CSV table of C-alpha atoms in Angstrom, one decimal:
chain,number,residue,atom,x,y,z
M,1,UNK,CA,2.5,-3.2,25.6
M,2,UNK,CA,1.1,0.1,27.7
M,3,UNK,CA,-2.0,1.0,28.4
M,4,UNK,CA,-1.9,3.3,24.9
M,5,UNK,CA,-1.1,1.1,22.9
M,6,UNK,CA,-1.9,-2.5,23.8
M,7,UNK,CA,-0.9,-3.9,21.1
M,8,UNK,CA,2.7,-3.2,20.6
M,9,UNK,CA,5.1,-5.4,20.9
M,10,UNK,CA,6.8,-5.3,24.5
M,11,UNK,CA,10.3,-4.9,22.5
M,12,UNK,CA,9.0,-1.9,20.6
M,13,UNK,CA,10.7,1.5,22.5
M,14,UNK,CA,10.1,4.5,20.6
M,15,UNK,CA,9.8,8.6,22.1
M,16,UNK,CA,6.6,9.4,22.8
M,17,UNK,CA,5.6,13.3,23.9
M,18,UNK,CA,2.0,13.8,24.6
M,19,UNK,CA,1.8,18.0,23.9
M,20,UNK,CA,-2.1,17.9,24.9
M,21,UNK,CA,-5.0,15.5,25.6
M,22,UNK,CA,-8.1,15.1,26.9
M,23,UNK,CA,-9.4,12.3,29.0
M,24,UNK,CA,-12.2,11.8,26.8
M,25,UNK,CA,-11.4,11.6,22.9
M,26,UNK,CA,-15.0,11.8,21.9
M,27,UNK,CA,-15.9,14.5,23.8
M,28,UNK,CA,-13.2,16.9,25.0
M,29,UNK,CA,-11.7,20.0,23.3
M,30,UNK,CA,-7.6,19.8,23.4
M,31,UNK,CA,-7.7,23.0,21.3
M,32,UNK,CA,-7.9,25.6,24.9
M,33,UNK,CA,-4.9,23.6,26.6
M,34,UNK,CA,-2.6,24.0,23.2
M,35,UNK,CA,-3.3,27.8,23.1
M,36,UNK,CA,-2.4,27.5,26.0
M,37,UNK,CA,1.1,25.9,25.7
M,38,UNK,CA,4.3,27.8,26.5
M,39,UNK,CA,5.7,30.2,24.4
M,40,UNK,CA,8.6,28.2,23.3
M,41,UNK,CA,5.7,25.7,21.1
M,42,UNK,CA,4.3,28.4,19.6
M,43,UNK,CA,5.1,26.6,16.2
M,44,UNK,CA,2.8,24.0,18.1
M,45,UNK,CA,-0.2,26.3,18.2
M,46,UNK,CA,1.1,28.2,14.1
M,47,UNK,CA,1.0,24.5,12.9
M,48,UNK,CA,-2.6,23.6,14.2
M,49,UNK,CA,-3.9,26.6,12.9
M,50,UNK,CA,-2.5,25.6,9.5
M,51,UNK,CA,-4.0,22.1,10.0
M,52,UNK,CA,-7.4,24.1,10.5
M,53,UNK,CA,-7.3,25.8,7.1
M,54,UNK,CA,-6.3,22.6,4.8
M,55,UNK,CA,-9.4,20.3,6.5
M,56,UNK,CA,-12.5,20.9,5.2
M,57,UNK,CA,-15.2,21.9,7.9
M,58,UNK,CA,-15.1,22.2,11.5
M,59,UNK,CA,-12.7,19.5,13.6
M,60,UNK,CA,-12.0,18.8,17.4
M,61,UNK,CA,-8.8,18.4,18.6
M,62,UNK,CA,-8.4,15.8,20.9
M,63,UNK,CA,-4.9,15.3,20.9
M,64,UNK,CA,-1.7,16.5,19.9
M,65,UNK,CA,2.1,14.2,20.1
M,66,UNK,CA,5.2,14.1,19.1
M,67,UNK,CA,6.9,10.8,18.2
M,68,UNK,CA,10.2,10.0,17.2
M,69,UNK,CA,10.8,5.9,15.6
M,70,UNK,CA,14.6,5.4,15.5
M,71,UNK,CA,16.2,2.5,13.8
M,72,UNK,CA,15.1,-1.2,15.1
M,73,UNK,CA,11.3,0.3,16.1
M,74,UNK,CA,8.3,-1.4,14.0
M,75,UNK,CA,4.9,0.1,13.9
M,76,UNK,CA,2.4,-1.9,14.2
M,77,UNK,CA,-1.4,-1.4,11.9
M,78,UNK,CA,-3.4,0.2,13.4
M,79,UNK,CA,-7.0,2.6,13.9
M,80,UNK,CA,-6.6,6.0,15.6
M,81,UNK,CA,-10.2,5.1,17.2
M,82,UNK,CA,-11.5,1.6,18.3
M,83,UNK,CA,-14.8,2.9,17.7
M,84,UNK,CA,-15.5,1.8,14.2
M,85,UNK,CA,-18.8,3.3,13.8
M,86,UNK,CA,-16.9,7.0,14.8
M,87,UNK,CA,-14.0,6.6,12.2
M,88,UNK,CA,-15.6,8.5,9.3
M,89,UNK,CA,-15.7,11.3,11.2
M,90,UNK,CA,-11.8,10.8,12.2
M,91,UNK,CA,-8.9,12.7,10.9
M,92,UNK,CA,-5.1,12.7,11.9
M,93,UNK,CA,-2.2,15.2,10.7
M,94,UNK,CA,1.3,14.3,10.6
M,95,UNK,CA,3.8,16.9,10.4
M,96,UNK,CA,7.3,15.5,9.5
M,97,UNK,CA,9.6,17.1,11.5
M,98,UNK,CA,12.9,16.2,10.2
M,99,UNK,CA,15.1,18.8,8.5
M,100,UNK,CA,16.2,16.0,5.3
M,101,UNK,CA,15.0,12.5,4.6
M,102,UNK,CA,16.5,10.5,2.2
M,103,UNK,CA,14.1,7.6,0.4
M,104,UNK,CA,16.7,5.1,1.1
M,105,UNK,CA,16.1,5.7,4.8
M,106,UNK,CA,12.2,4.3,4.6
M,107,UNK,CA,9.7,5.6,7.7
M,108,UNK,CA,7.2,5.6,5.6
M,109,UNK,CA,3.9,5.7,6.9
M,110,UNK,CA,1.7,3.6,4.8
M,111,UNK,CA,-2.1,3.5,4.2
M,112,UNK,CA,-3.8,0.4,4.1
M,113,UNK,CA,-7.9,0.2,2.0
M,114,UNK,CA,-10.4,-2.6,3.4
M,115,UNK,CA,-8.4,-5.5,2.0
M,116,UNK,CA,-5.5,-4.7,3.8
M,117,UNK,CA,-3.6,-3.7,0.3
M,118,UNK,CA,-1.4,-0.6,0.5
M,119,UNK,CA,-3.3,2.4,-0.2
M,120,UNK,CA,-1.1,5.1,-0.1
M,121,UNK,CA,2.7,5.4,1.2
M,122,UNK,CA,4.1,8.6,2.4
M,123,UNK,CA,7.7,9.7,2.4
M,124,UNK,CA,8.8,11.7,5.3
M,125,UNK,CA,9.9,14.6,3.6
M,126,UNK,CA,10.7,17.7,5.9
M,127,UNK,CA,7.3,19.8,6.1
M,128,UNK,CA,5.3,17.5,4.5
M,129,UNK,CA,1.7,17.2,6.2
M,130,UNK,CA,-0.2,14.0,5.5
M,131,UNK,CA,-4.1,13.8,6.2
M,132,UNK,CA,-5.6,10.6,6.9
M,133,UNK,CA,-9.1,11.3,6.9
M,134,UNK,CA,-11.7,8.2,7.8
M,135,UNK,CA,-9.1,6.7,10.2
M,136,UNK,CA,-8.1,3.7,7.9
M,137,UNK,CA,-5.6,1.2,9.1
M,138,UNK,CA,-2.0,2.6,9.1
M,139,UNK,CA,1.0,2.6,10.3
M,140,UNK,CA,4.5,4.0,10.5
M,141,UNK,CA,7.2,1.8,9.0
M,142,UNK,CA,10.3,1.3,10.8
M,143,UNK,CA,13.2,3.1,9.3
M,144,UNK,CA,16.5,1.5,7.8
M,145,UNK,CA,19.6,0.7,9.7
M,146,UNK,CA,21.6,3.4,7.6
M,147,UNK,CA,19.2,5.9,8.5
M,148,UNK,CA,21.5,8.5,11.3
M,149,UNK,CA,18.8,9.9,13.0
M,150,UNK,CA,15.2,9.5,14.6
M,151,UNK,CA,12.0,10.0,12.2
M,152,UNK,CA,9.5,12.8,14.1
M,153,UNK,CA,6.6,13.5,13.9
M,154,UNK,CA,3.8,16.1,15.1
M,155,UNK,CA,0.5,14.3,15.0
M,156,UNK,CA,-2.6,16.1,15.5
M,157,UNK,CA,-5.9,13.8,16.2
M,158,UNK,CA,-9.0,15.2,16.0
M,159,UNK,CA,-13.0,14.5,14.9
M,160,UNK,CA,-15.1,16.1,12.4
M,161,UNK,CA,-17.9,18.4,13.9
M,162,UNK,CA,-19.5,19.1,10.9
């Protein structure tokens, strides 16, 4: 358990990379400190600007991270926001980074509705972008023991202005 994420279980180890964050999610703008990254995460700053143009309205970026969940590390379910009354307004982007994934590897990151049934269930296919818009419980399943490599992820959090 950290302070990010007190509910994980103290045997879950996965990468974590914050790019950019603010100290206050419902508030701050991450957007000026990732223009502001170095040159070599440029593709940082040409993927948020994607991210812009496929959701509808204005967002905030609050943060940005990059994860990678090898073999052995569970997700657990969870909201992006533990403000409930805020999580309409909520959207995350996941990039997947990897260059192949196979479906017999899993990592899938699934989408639970209100009665905690799976809603949707997302391969991580190499360029894929999933939206999850209305922060509903989710989570990224742990990937099979034959899978070789780490499952990653560019995640972009950010709030609805409009």
């Amino acid at each position: 358990r950290t302070e990010r994420d007190p509910e994980a279980h103290p045997l879950d180890m996965y990468w974590y990379y914050p790019l950019v964050t603010v100290n206050d999610r419902y508030q701050g703008d991450a957007e000026p400190e990732l223009e502001a990254l170095p040159s070599n995460l440029e593709a940082v700053q040409h993927v948020w600007r994607s991210v812009q143009k496929i959701v509808p309205g204005t967002v905030r970026l609050y943060e940005c991270e990059y994860t990678a969940n090898s073999f052995g590390t569970e997700g657990h379910p969870h909201h992006d926001s533990p403000r409930e009354e805020l999580r309409s307004r909520h959207v995350t982007a996941i990039l997947y980074c990897n260059n192949q994934w196979r479906l017999e590897w899993a990592g899938e990151t699934v989408i639970f509705n209100e009665r905690h049934d799976i809603h949707a269930a997302v391969l991580p296919k190499a360029g894929r972008i999933c939206l999850i818009e209305g922060d509903p419980l989710h989570v990224a399943r742990g990937v099979s023991r034959i899978c070789p490599e780490a499952r990653r992820v560019l995640v972009f959090k950010m709030w609805r202005e409009d």
